[in-house]
Amino acid sequence: MTDLAIDLRGIDKVYGSLFSRRVHALRGIDMRVGRGEIFGLLGPNGAGKSTLVKILMTVIKPTRATGTVLGRGVGHKPTLGRVGYLPEHHRFPDYLTGRQVVEFYGAMGGVDRRDRKKRGAELLDFVGMSKWADTRVRGYSKGMRQRVGIAQTLVNNPDLVIWDEPTDGVDPVGRRDIREMTVELKRRGTTVMLNSHLLSELEMVCDRVAILVQGRVSSQGSVAELTIDRQRYEIEVVSEDSNVDTAVRNALARWLTPGSLTGTLATGESLHVQLDGAHAPALLKVNSAEAGVVQPLIDALRSARLTVRAVKPIRPSLEDLFMEAVTDPNTGRALAPGAKEGI
Amino acid sequence: MVLKQTMAMLVDAYRELNAKKMFWITLVLSALVVIAIACVGINDKGISVLWWTFPVDVFNAKIVSPAFFYKLIFINFGFKIWLTWAATILALVSTASLIPDFVAGGSIDLVLSKPIGRLRLFLTKYATGLLFVALQVSVFTTASFLVIGIRGSVWEPRVFLAIPLVVLFFSFLYCVCALIGLRTRSTIAALLLTMLFWFLVFVVHSAEQSLLMFKLNAEDRVASIETKAKPLAESIAKQQSAIQQLSIVPEREAAESKLERESQLATAQASLTGLELRQQTSTTNLKDYQNSERLLGRWYTGVFALKTILPKTAETMGILENSLTSLDEVAKLRNAEEQRREERRAQRRGNESRPPSRASDPERDSPEFSSAVAERQQEIIRSRSIWWILGTSIAFEIVILAIACTIFARRDF
């Protein structure tokens, strides 16, 4: 058995036909999700996240797809009996109660009557809906529907759950509960794929993420892996009695390029100095996550009688990564939302 | 797993119907219709409603047996009016939203993501749409069976044929409703266009029936004229021969004889002219009727071909009528009506003593003539096989469902 829950290669989706406007929604998606991990799928509106998830769940037919879900080819219907899916903007029949919703979708997933009755009660308790289990869905708030939605994804005891915007319309307490449920599922060995706009939520729970931009995977990996090249140290220095500008330039002269505020350390990392006047604090940025790399700099600054006020390791957030991914490097502006038209 | 999923969808369909007020309203109305039928009775004087009796000459227990009477009431009011029209419209209103709601965003994703094939999913959902009618008609038919049994003193199990027939009849319309609902995802569009389709089926059916009547009428006229043409020709030949004989002038003819001969000749020539005029009129009429027959035949063939493609809603319901009522019983009732009509006509003639108009064709307008054509029309309609009626209708439904299944299986939701 492969250790990948999802292994996708070259997923393509073109909407439209010869006689209508054609939109290339997905352009060769390659993505891997390990078993038992929490995987976050992010991207701006129209990037193709929901299309990709719907292809996995056979709601949309791919134009081209190779790869596997739980070891079987994409689109293999019986495998869906081992998957739980919560679509975005889901709509449950409003004449059913929460318990009936869980049991109905359990039956559709092939769960035995006795099991779905037993698990239905357990899951409604798990999502905090026991008290409202026999109330019709039409009387539920958005958050309550979301909780019942989560419960129905788990009724078949799935190996993989895919939640599309699970915290949509949920209050902070509910969001925390859902986060805890996600972690609990991981603890039980279930693979969780989350599709969300709430980057801070994803950052807290996801082992790995993929960022989709205009139908392509822009970057993929753990947050640490994705940010390793962007991690840096920042050193803030001041001087009690002399001109900071001159003192910093003199202290760092051996690394700085003459006449410039940038340079390279002996170990190859780049150095950038930001000076804001003779008496304002100076800021040094070293492109490295290693503490040892900045030690010679600190020594040199102290030797020049400068006061080191702060040394901070800086790690970019998921939001920084996301914003970088959705920014056009040529214009510095955010890319237009939506998929590209044409082939 | 297949059974679990099918059962789950059936239970869900029942819950959905249960939640709809229209289901219960229709059921209550069905109960009222059955009660109304039970309140009507027949006795030697005529028809009774509760404790009032309305004298009817042709409709009393002397002519019609209570069993036949209740069957007729069930067929003509319970079946043809209530189940075929009113309850079907209510059922369409109730079920038109099933497919559009089923394929709505956020709803379809949940079921398509389950381990069930699209084809089976759609067909099961379609079948659950027929549940509304199946439940309604089952309740109504059972109640009617009891009423016919208790009030008409005949336990007629063939009444239960109404269940599959009404479900089939409804399915011919519901497949169109499902296809439109799937294509447009709009309940209103599905409902209105299905009603329009039903109206089209009705128009085609009525046109076919009318054209058949006109065609048979023209055929009868042609046959009648052709039958009379031979004696007429013989009469003309006879007259011509007589004239020829009378035209021969004897060698010695008395003045009196001459006068008599000339008088006979003039009479014979006048008679011949009259006969020739009749023959000419008859030939002109024959040509007209033959042209009409050909034209009506062509129109009838076209409309009949169209009808063959479309579902036969009226004939499907007619199967139950044919099954429940025998031709003898119908003939008996028709004879009684004819007899009554004849008596009234005789009474009117006695009162008015007016000569019939010369402009009218007495044979053509005669009740015997139109009655014979109507009987032939009924014979033709009744002779259409169940396999033709149901086979072509089910073939239509299969084609519509195949189109709907193809759309459902290929669509991105």
CSV table of N, CA and C in Angstrom, one decimal, chain B residues 213-332:
chain,number,residue,atom,x,y,z
B,213,MET,N,-62.9,10.4,-37.4
B,213,MET,CA,-64.4,10.5,-37.6
B,213,MET,C,-64.7,11.0,-39.0
B,214,PHE,N,-64.0,12.1,-39.4
B,214,PHE,CA,-64.2,12.7,-40.7
B,214,PHE,C,-63.9,11.7,-41.8
B,215,LYS,N,-62.8,11.0,-41.6
B,215,LYS,CA,-62.3,10.1,-42.6
B,215,LYS,C,-63.4,9.0,-42.8
B,216,LEU,N,-63.8,8.4,-41.7
B,216,LEU,CA,-64.8,7.3,-41.7
B,216,LEU,C,-66.1,7.8,-42.4
B,217,ASN,N,-66.4,9.1,-42.1
B,217,ASN,CA,-67.6,9.7,-42.6
B,217,ASN,C,-67.5,9.7,-44.1
B,218,ALA,N,-66.4,10.2,-44.6
B,218,ALA,CA,-66.2,10.4,-46.0
B,218,ALA,C,-66.2,9.0,-46.7
B,219,GLU,N,-65.6,8.0,-46.1
B,219,GLU,CA,-65.5,6.7,-46.6
B,219,GLU,C,-66.9,6.1,-46.7
B,220,ASP,N,-67.7,6.4,-45.7
B,220,ASP,CA,-69.1,5.9,-45.7
B,220,ASP,C,-69.9,6.5,-46.9
B,221,ARG,N,-69.7,7.8,-47.0
B,221,ARG,CA,-70.4,8.6,-48.1
B,221,ARG,C,-70.0,8.0,-49.5
B,222,VAL,N,-68.7,7.8,-49.7
B,222,VAL,CA,-68.2,7.3,-50.9
B,222,VAL,C,-68.9,5.9,-51.2
B,223,ALA,N,-68.9,5.1,-50.2
B,223,ALA,CA,-69.4,3.7,-50.3
B,223,ALA,C,-70.9,3.8,-50.6
B,224,SER,N,-71.6,4.7,-49.9
B,224,SER,CA,-73.0,4.9,-50.1
B,224,SER,C,-73.4,5.3,-51.6
B,225,ILE,N,-72.6,6.3,-52.0
B,225,ILE,CA,-72.9,6.8,-53.4
B,225,ILE,C,-72.5,5.7,-54.4
B,226,GLU,N,-71.4,5.0,-54.2
B,226,GLU,CA,-71.0,4.0,-55.1
B,226,GLU,C,-72.1,2.9,-55.2
B,227,THR,N,-72.7,2.6,-54.0
B,227,THR,CA,-73.7,1.5,-54.0
B,227,THR,C,-74.9,1.9,-54.8
B,228,LYS,N,-75.2,3.2,-54.7
B,228,LYS,CA,-76.4,3.7,-55.3
B,228,LYS,C,-76.2,4.0,-56.8
B,229,ALA,N,-75.0,4.1,-57.2
B,229,ALA,CA,-74.6,4.4,-58.6
B,229,ALA,C,-75.1,3.4,-59.6
B,230,LYS,N,-75.0,2.1,-59.2
B,230,LYS,CA,-75.3,1.0,-60.1
B,230,LYS,C,-76.8,1.0,-60.5
B,231,PRO,N,-77.7,1.0,-59.4
B,231,PRO,CA,-79.1,1.0,-59.8
B,231,PRO,C,-79.5,2.2,-60.6
B,232,LEU,N,-78.9,3.3,-60.3
B,232,LEU,CA,-79.2,4.5,-61.0
B,232,LEU,C,-78.8,4.4,-62.5
B,233,ALA,N,-77.7,3.8,-62.7
B,233,ALA,CA,-77.2,3.6,-64.1
B,233,ALA,C,-78.2,2.6,-64.8
B,234,GLU,N,-78.6,1.6,-64.1
B,234,GLU,CA,-79.6,0.7,-64.7
B,234,GLU,C,-80.9,1.3,-65.0
B,235,SER,N,-81.4,2.2,-64.1
B,235,SER,CA,-82.6,3.0,-64.3
B,235,SER,C,-82.5,3.8,-65.6
B,236,ILE,N,-81.3,4.5,-65.7
B,236,ILE,CA,-81.1,5.4,-66.9
B,236,ILE,C,-81.1,4.5,-68.2
B,237,ALA,N,-80.4,3.4,-68.1
B,237,ALA,CA,-80.4,2.5,-69.3
B,237,ALA,C,-81.8,2.0,-69.6
B,238,LYS,N,-82.6,1.7,-68.6
B,238,LYS,CA,-83.9,1.3,-68.8
B,238,LYS,C,-84.8,2.4,-69.5
B,239,GLN,N,-84.6,3.6,-68.9
B,239,GLN,CA,-85.3,4.7,-69.5
B,239,GLN,C,-85.0,5.0,-70.9
B,240,GLN,N,-83.6,4.9,-71.2
B,240,GLN,CA,-83.2,5.1,-72.5
B,240,GLN,C,-83.8,4.1,-73.5
B,241,SER,N,-83.8,2.9,-73.0
B,241,SER,CA,-84.4,1.8,-73.8
B,241,SER,C,-85.9,2.1,-74.1
B,242,ALA,N,-86.6,2.5,-73.1
B,242,ALA,CA,-88.0,2.8,-73.2
B,242,ALA,C,-88.2,4.0,-74.2
B,243,ILE,N,-87.3,5.0,-74.1
B,243,ILE,CA,-87.4,6.1,-75.0
B,243,ILE,C,-87.2,5.7,-76.4
B,244,GLN,N,-86.2,4.8,-76.6
B,244,GLN,CA,-85.9,4.3,-77.9
B,244,GLN,C,-87.1,3.6,-78.5
B,245,GLN,N,-87.7,2.8,-77.7
B,245,GLN,CA,-88.9,2.0,-78.1
B,245,GLN,C,-90.0,3.0,-78.5
B,246,LEU,N,-90.2,4.0,-77.6
B,246,LEU,CA,-91.3,4.9,-77.8
B,246,LEU,C,-91.0,5.9,-79.0
B,247,SER,N,-89.8,6.0,-79.4
B,247,SER,CA,-89.4,6.9,-80.5
B,247,SER,C,-89.7,6.2,-81.8
B,248,ILE,N,-89.9,4.9,-81.8
B,248,ILE,CA,-90.2,4.2,-83.1
B,248,ILE,C,-91.7,4.5,-83.5
B,249,VAL,N,-91.8,5.2,-84.6
B,249,VAL,CA,-93.2,5.5,-85.1
B,249,VAL,C,-93.8,4.4,-85.9
B,250,PRO,N,-94.9,3.8,-85.5
B,250,PRO,CA,-95.5,2.7,-86.3
B,250,PRO,C,-96.0,3.2,-87.6
B,251,GLU,N,-96.1,2.3,-88.6
B,251,GLU,CA,-96.5,2.7,-90.0
B,251,GLU,C,-97.8,3.4,-90.0
B,252,ARG,N,-98.7,2.7,-89.3
B,252,ARG,CA,-100.1,3.3,-89.3
B,252,ARG,C,-100.4,3.5,-87.8
B,253,GLU,N,-100.4,4.7,-87.5
B,253,GLU,CA,-100.7,5.0,-86.0
B,253,GLU,C,-101.9,5.9,-85.9
B,254,ALA,N,-102.8,5.4,-85.0
B,254,ALA,CA,-104.0,6.2,-84.8
B,254,ALA,C,-103.6,7.5,-84.1
B,255,ALA,N,-104.4,8.5,-84.3
B,255,ALA,CA,-104.2,9.8,-83.7
B,255,ALA,C,-104.1,9.7,-82.1
B,256,GLU,N,-105.0,8.9,-81.6
B,256,GLU,CA,-105.1,8.7,-80.1
B,256,GLU,C,-103.8,8.0,-79.6
B,257,SER,N,-103.5,7.0,-80.4
B,257,SER,CA,-102.3,6.2,-80.0
B,257,SER,C,-101.0,7.1,-80.1
B,258,LYS,N,-101.0,7.9,-81.1
B,258,LYS,CA,-99.9,8.8,-81.2
B,258,LYS,C,-99.7,9.8,-80.1
B,259,LEU,N,-100.9,10.3,-79.7
B,259,LEU,CA,-100.9,11.2,-78.6
B,259,LEU,C,-100.4,10.6,-77.3
B,260,GLU,N,-100.9,9.4,-77.1
B,260,GLU,CA,-100.5,8.6,-75.9
B,260,GLU,C,-99.0,8.3,-75.9
B,261,ARG,N,-98.6,7.9,-77.1
B,261,ARG,CA,-97.1,7.5,-77.2
B,261,ARG,C,-96.2,8.8,-77.0
B,262,GLU,N,-96.7,9.9,-77.5
B,262,GLU,CA,-95.9,11.1,-77.3
B,262,GLU,C,-95.9,11.5,-75.9
B,263,SER,N,-97.1,11.3,-75.3
B,263,SER,CA,-97.1,11.7,-73.9
B,263,SER,C,-96.2,10.8,-73.0
B,264,GLN,N,-96.2,9.5,-73.3
B,264,GLN,CA,-95.3,8.5,-72.6
B,264,GLN,C,-93.9,8.9,-72.9
B,265,LEU,N,-93.6,9.3,-74.1
B,265,LEU,CA,-92.2,9.6,-74.5
B,265,LEU,C,-91.7,10.8,-73.7
B,266,ALA,N,-92.6,11.8,-73.6
B,266,ALA,CA,-92.3,13.0,-72.9
B,266,ALA,C,-92.0,12.7,-71.4
B,267,THR,N,-92.9,11.9,-70.9
B,267,THR,CA,-92.7,11.5,-69.4
B,267,THR,C,-91.4,10.8,-69.3
B,268,ALA,N,-91.1,9.8,-70.2
B,268,ALA,CA,-89.9,9.1,-70.1
B,268,ALA,C,-88.7,10.0,-70.2
B,269,GLN,N,-88.8,10.9,-71.2
B,269,GLN,CA,-87.6,11.8,-71.3
B,269,GLN,C,-87.4,12.7,-70.1
B,270,ALA,N,-88.5,13.2,-69.5
B,270,ALA,CA,-88.4,14.0,-68.3
B,270,ALA,C,-87.8,13.2,-67.2
B,271,SER,N,-88.3,11.9,-67.1
B,271,SER,CA,-87.7,11.0,-66.0
B,271,SER,C,-86.2,10.8,-66.3
B,272,LEU,N,-85.9,10.6,-67.5
B,272,LEU,CA,-84.4,10.4,-67.9
B,272,LEU,C,-83.6,11.6,-67.5
B,273,THR,N,-84.2,12.8,-67.8
B,273,THR,CA,-83.4,14.0,-67.5
B,273,THR,C,-83.2,14.1,-66.0
B,274,GLY,N,-84.3,13.7,-65.2
B,274,GLY,CA,-84.2,13.7,-63.7
B,274,GLY,C,-83.1,12.7,-63.3
B,275,LEU,N,-83.2,11.6,-63.9
B,275,LEU,CA,-82.2,10.5,-63.5
B,275,LEU,C,-80.8,10.9,-63.8
B,276,GLU,N,-80.6,11.5,-65.0
B,276,GLU,CA,-79.3,12.0,-65.4
B,276,GLU,C,-78.8,13.1,-64.5
B,277,LEU,N,-79.7,13.9,-64.1
B,277,LEU,CA,-79.3,15.0,-63.2
B,277,LEU,C,-78.8,14.5,-61.9
B,278,ARG,N,-79.6,13.4,-61.4
B,278,ARG,CA,-79.2,12.8,-60.2
B,278,ARG,C,-77.9,12.1,-60.3
B,279,GLN,N,-77.7,11.5,-61.5
B,279,GLN,CA,-76.4,10.8,-61.7
B,279,GLN,C,-75.2,11.8,-61.7
B,280,GLN,N,-75.5,13.0,-62.4
B,280,GLN,CA,-74.5,14.0,-62.5
B,280,GLN,C,-74.1,14.5,-61.1
B,281,THR,N,-75.2,14.8,-60.3
B,281,THR,CA,-75.0,15.3,-58.9
B,281,THR,C,-74.2,14.3,-58.1
B,282,SER,N,-74.6,13.0,-58.3
B,282,SER,CA,-74.0,11.9,-57.6
B,282,SER,C,-72.5,11.8,-57.9
B,283,THR,N,-72.2,12.0,-59.2
B,283,THR,CA,-70.8,11.9,-59.7
B,283,THR,C,-70.0,13.0,-59.1
B,284,THR,N,-70.6,14.2,-59.1
B,284,THR,CA,-69.9,15.4,-58.6
B,284,THR,C,-69.6,15.1,-57.1
B,285,ASN,N,-70.7,14.7,-56.4
B,285,ASN,CA,-70.5,14.4,-54.9
B,285,ASN,C,-69.5,13.3,-54.7
B,286,LEU,N,-69.5,12.3,-55.5
B,286,LEU,CA,-68.6,11.2,-55.3
B,286,LEU,C,-67.1,11.7,-55.5
B,287,LYS,N,-66.9,12.6,-56.5
B,287,LYS,CA,-65.6,13.1,-56.7
B,287,LYS,C,-65.2,14.0,-55.4
B,288,ASP,N,-66.1,14.8,-55.0
B,288,ASP,CA,-65.8,15.6,-53.8
B,288,ASP,C,-65.5,14.8,-52.6
B,289,TYR,N,-66.3,13.7,-52.4
B,289,TYR,CA,-66.1,12.9,-51.2
B,289,TYR,C,-64.8,12.1,-51.3
B,290,GLN,N,-64.5,11.7,-52.6
B,290,GLN,CA,-63.2,10.9,-52.8
B,290,GLN,C,-62.0,11.8,-52.5
B,291,ASN,N,-62.1,13.1,-53.0
B,291,ASN,CA,-61.0,14.1,-52.7
B,291,ASN,C,-60.9,14.2,-51.2
B,292,SER,N,-62.0,14.4,-50.6
B,292,SER,CA,-62.0,14.6,-49.1
B,292,SER,C,-61.4,13.4,-48.4
B,293,GLU,N,-61.8,12.2,-48.9
B,293,GLU,CA,-61.3,11.0,-48.3
B,293,GLU,C,-59.8,10.9,-48.4
B,294,ARG,N,-59.3,11.2,-49.7
B,294,ARG,CA,-57.9,11.2,-49.9
B,294,ARG,C,-57.1,12.2,-49.0
B,295,LEU,N,-57.7,13.4,-49.0
B,295,LEU,CA,-57.0,14.5,-48.2
B,295,LEU,C,-57.1,14.2,-46.7
B,296,LEU,N,-58.2,13.7,-46.2
B,296,LEU,CA,-58.3,13.4,-44.8
B,296,LEU,C,-57.5,12.2,-44.5
B,297,GLY,N,-57.4,11.2,-45.4
B,297,GLY,CA,-56.5,10.1,-45.2
B,297,GLY,C,-55.0,10.5,-45.0
B,298,ARG,N,-54.6,11.5,-45.9
B,298,ARG,CA,-53.2,11.9,-45.7
B,298,ARG,C,-53.0,12.6,-44.4
B,299,TRP,N,-53.9,13.5,-44.0
B,299,TRP,CA,-53.8,14.2,-42.8
B,299,TRP,C,-53.9,13.2,-41.6
B,300,TYR,N,-54.8,12.3,-41.7
B,300,TYR,CA,-54.9,11.3,-40.6
B,300,TYR,C,-53.6,10.5,-40.5
B,301,THR,N,-53.0,10.1,-41.6
B,301,THR,CA,-51.8,9.3,-41.5
B,301,THR,C,-50.7,10.1,-40.8
B,302,GLY,N,-50.6,11.4,-41.2
B,302,GLY,CA,-49.6,12.3,-40.5
B,302,GLY,C,-49.8,12.4,-39.0
B,303,VAL,N,-51.0,12.7,-38.7
B,303,VAL,CA,-51.3,12.9,-37.3
B,303,VAL,C,-51.2,11.6,-36.5
B,304,PHE,N,-51.6,10.5,-37.1
B,304,PHE,CA,-51.5,9.2,-36.5
B,304,PHE,C,-50.0,8.9,-36.2
B,305,ALA,N,-49.2,9.2,-37.2
B,305,ALA,CA,-47.7,9.0,-37.0
B,305,ALA,C,-47.2,9.8,-35.9
B,306,LEU,N,-47.6,11.0,-35.8
B,306,LEU,CA,-47.2,11.9,-34.7
B,306,LEU,C,-47.7,11.3,-33.3
B,307,LYS,N,-48.9,10.9,-33.4
B,307,LYS,CA,-49.5,10.3,-32.2
B,307,LYS,C,-48.7,9.0,-31.7
B,308,THR,N,-48.3,8.2,-32.7
B,308,THR,CA,-47.6,7.0,-32.4
B,308,THR,C,-46.3,7.3,-31.7
B,309,ILE,N,-45.6,8.4,-32.0
B,309,ILE,CA,-44.4,8.8,-31.4
B,309,ILE,C,-44.7,9.2,-29.9
B,310,LEU,N,-45.7,10.0,-29.8
B,310,LEU,CA,-46.0,10.6,-28.5
B,310,LEU,C,-46.7,9.6,-27.5
B,311,PRO,N,-46.6,9.8,-26.2
B,311,PRO,CA,-47.3,8.9,-25.3
B,311,PRO,C,-48.8,9.0,-25.5
B,312,LYS,N,-49.4,7.8,-25.3
B,312,LYS,CA,-50.9,7.7,-25.5
B,312,LYS,C,-51.5,7.8,-24.1
B,313,THR,N,-51.7,9.0,-23.6
B,313,THR,CA,-52.2,9.2,-22.3
B,313,THR,C,-53.7,8.8,-22.2
B,314,ALA,N,-54.5,9.2,-23.2
B,314,ALA,CA,-55.9,8.9,-23.1
B,314,ALA,C,-56.2,7.4,-23.3
B,315,GLU,N,-55.5,6.8,-24.3
B,315,GLU,CA,-55.7,5.4,-24.5
B,315,GLU,C,-55.2,4.6,-23.3
B,316,THR,N,-54.1,5.0,-22.7
B,316,THR,CA,-53.6,4.3,-21.5
B,316,THR,C,-54.7,4.2,-20.4
B,317,MET,N,-55.4,5.4,-20.2
B,317,MET,CA,-56.5,5.4,-19.3
B,317,MET,C,-57.7,4.6,-19.8
B,318,GLY,N,-57.8,4.6,-21.1
B,318,GLY,CA,-58.9,3.8,-21.8
B,318,GLY,C,-58.8,2.3,-21.5
B,319,ILE,N,-57.6,1.9,-21.3
B,319,ILE,CA,-57.4,0.4,-21.0
B,319,ILE,C,-58.2,0.0,-19.9
B,320,LEU,N,-58.3,0.8,-18.8
B,320,LEU,CA,-59.0,0.4,-17.6
B,320,LEU,C,-60.5,0.4,-18.0
B,321,GLU,N,-61.0,1.4,-18.7
B,321,GLU,CA,-62.4,1.4,-19.1
B,321,GLU,C,-62.8,0.2,-19.9
B,322,ASN,N,-61.9,-0.2,-20.9
B,322,ASN,CA,-62.2,-1.3,-21.7
B,322,ASN,C,-62.2,-2.6,-20.8
B,323,SER,N,-61.3,-2.6,-19.8
B,323,SER,CA,-61.2,-3.8,-19.0
B,323,SER,C,-62.4,-3.9,-18.1
B,324,LEU,N,-62.9,-2.8,-17.6
B,324,LEU,CA,-64.0,-2.8,-16.6
B,324,LEU,C,-65.4,-2.9,-17.2
B,325,THR,N,-65.5,-2.4,-18.4
B,325,THR,CA,-66.9,-2.4,-19.0
B,325,THR,C,-66.9,-3.3,-20.2
B,326,SER,N,-67.9,-4.1,-20.3
B,326,SER,CA,-68.0,-5.0,-21.5
B,326,SER,C,-68.7,-4.2,-22.6
B,327,LEU,N,-68.5,-4.6,-23.8
B,327,LEU,CA,-69.2,-4.0,-25.0
B,327,LEU,C,-70.7,-4.2,-24.9
B,328,ASP,N,-71.1,-5.3,-24.4
B,328,ASP,CA,-72.6,-5.6,-24.2
B,328,ASP,C,-73.2,-4.6,-23.3
B,329,GLU,N,-72.6,-4.3,-22.2
B,329,GLU,CA,-73.1,-3.4,-21.2
B,329,GLU,C,-73.2,-2.0,-21.9
B,330,VAL,N,-72.1,-1.6,-22.6
B,330,VAL,CA,-72.1,-0.3,-23.2
B,330,VAL,C,-73.2,-0.2,-24.3
B,331,ALA,N,-73.3,-1.3,-25.1
B,331,ALA,CA,-74.4,-1.3,-26.1
B,331,ALA,C,-75.8,-1.2,-25.5
B,332,LYS,N,-76.0,-1.9,-24.5
B,332,LYS,CA,-77.3,-1.9,-23.8
B,332,LYS,C,-77.7,-0.4,-23.4
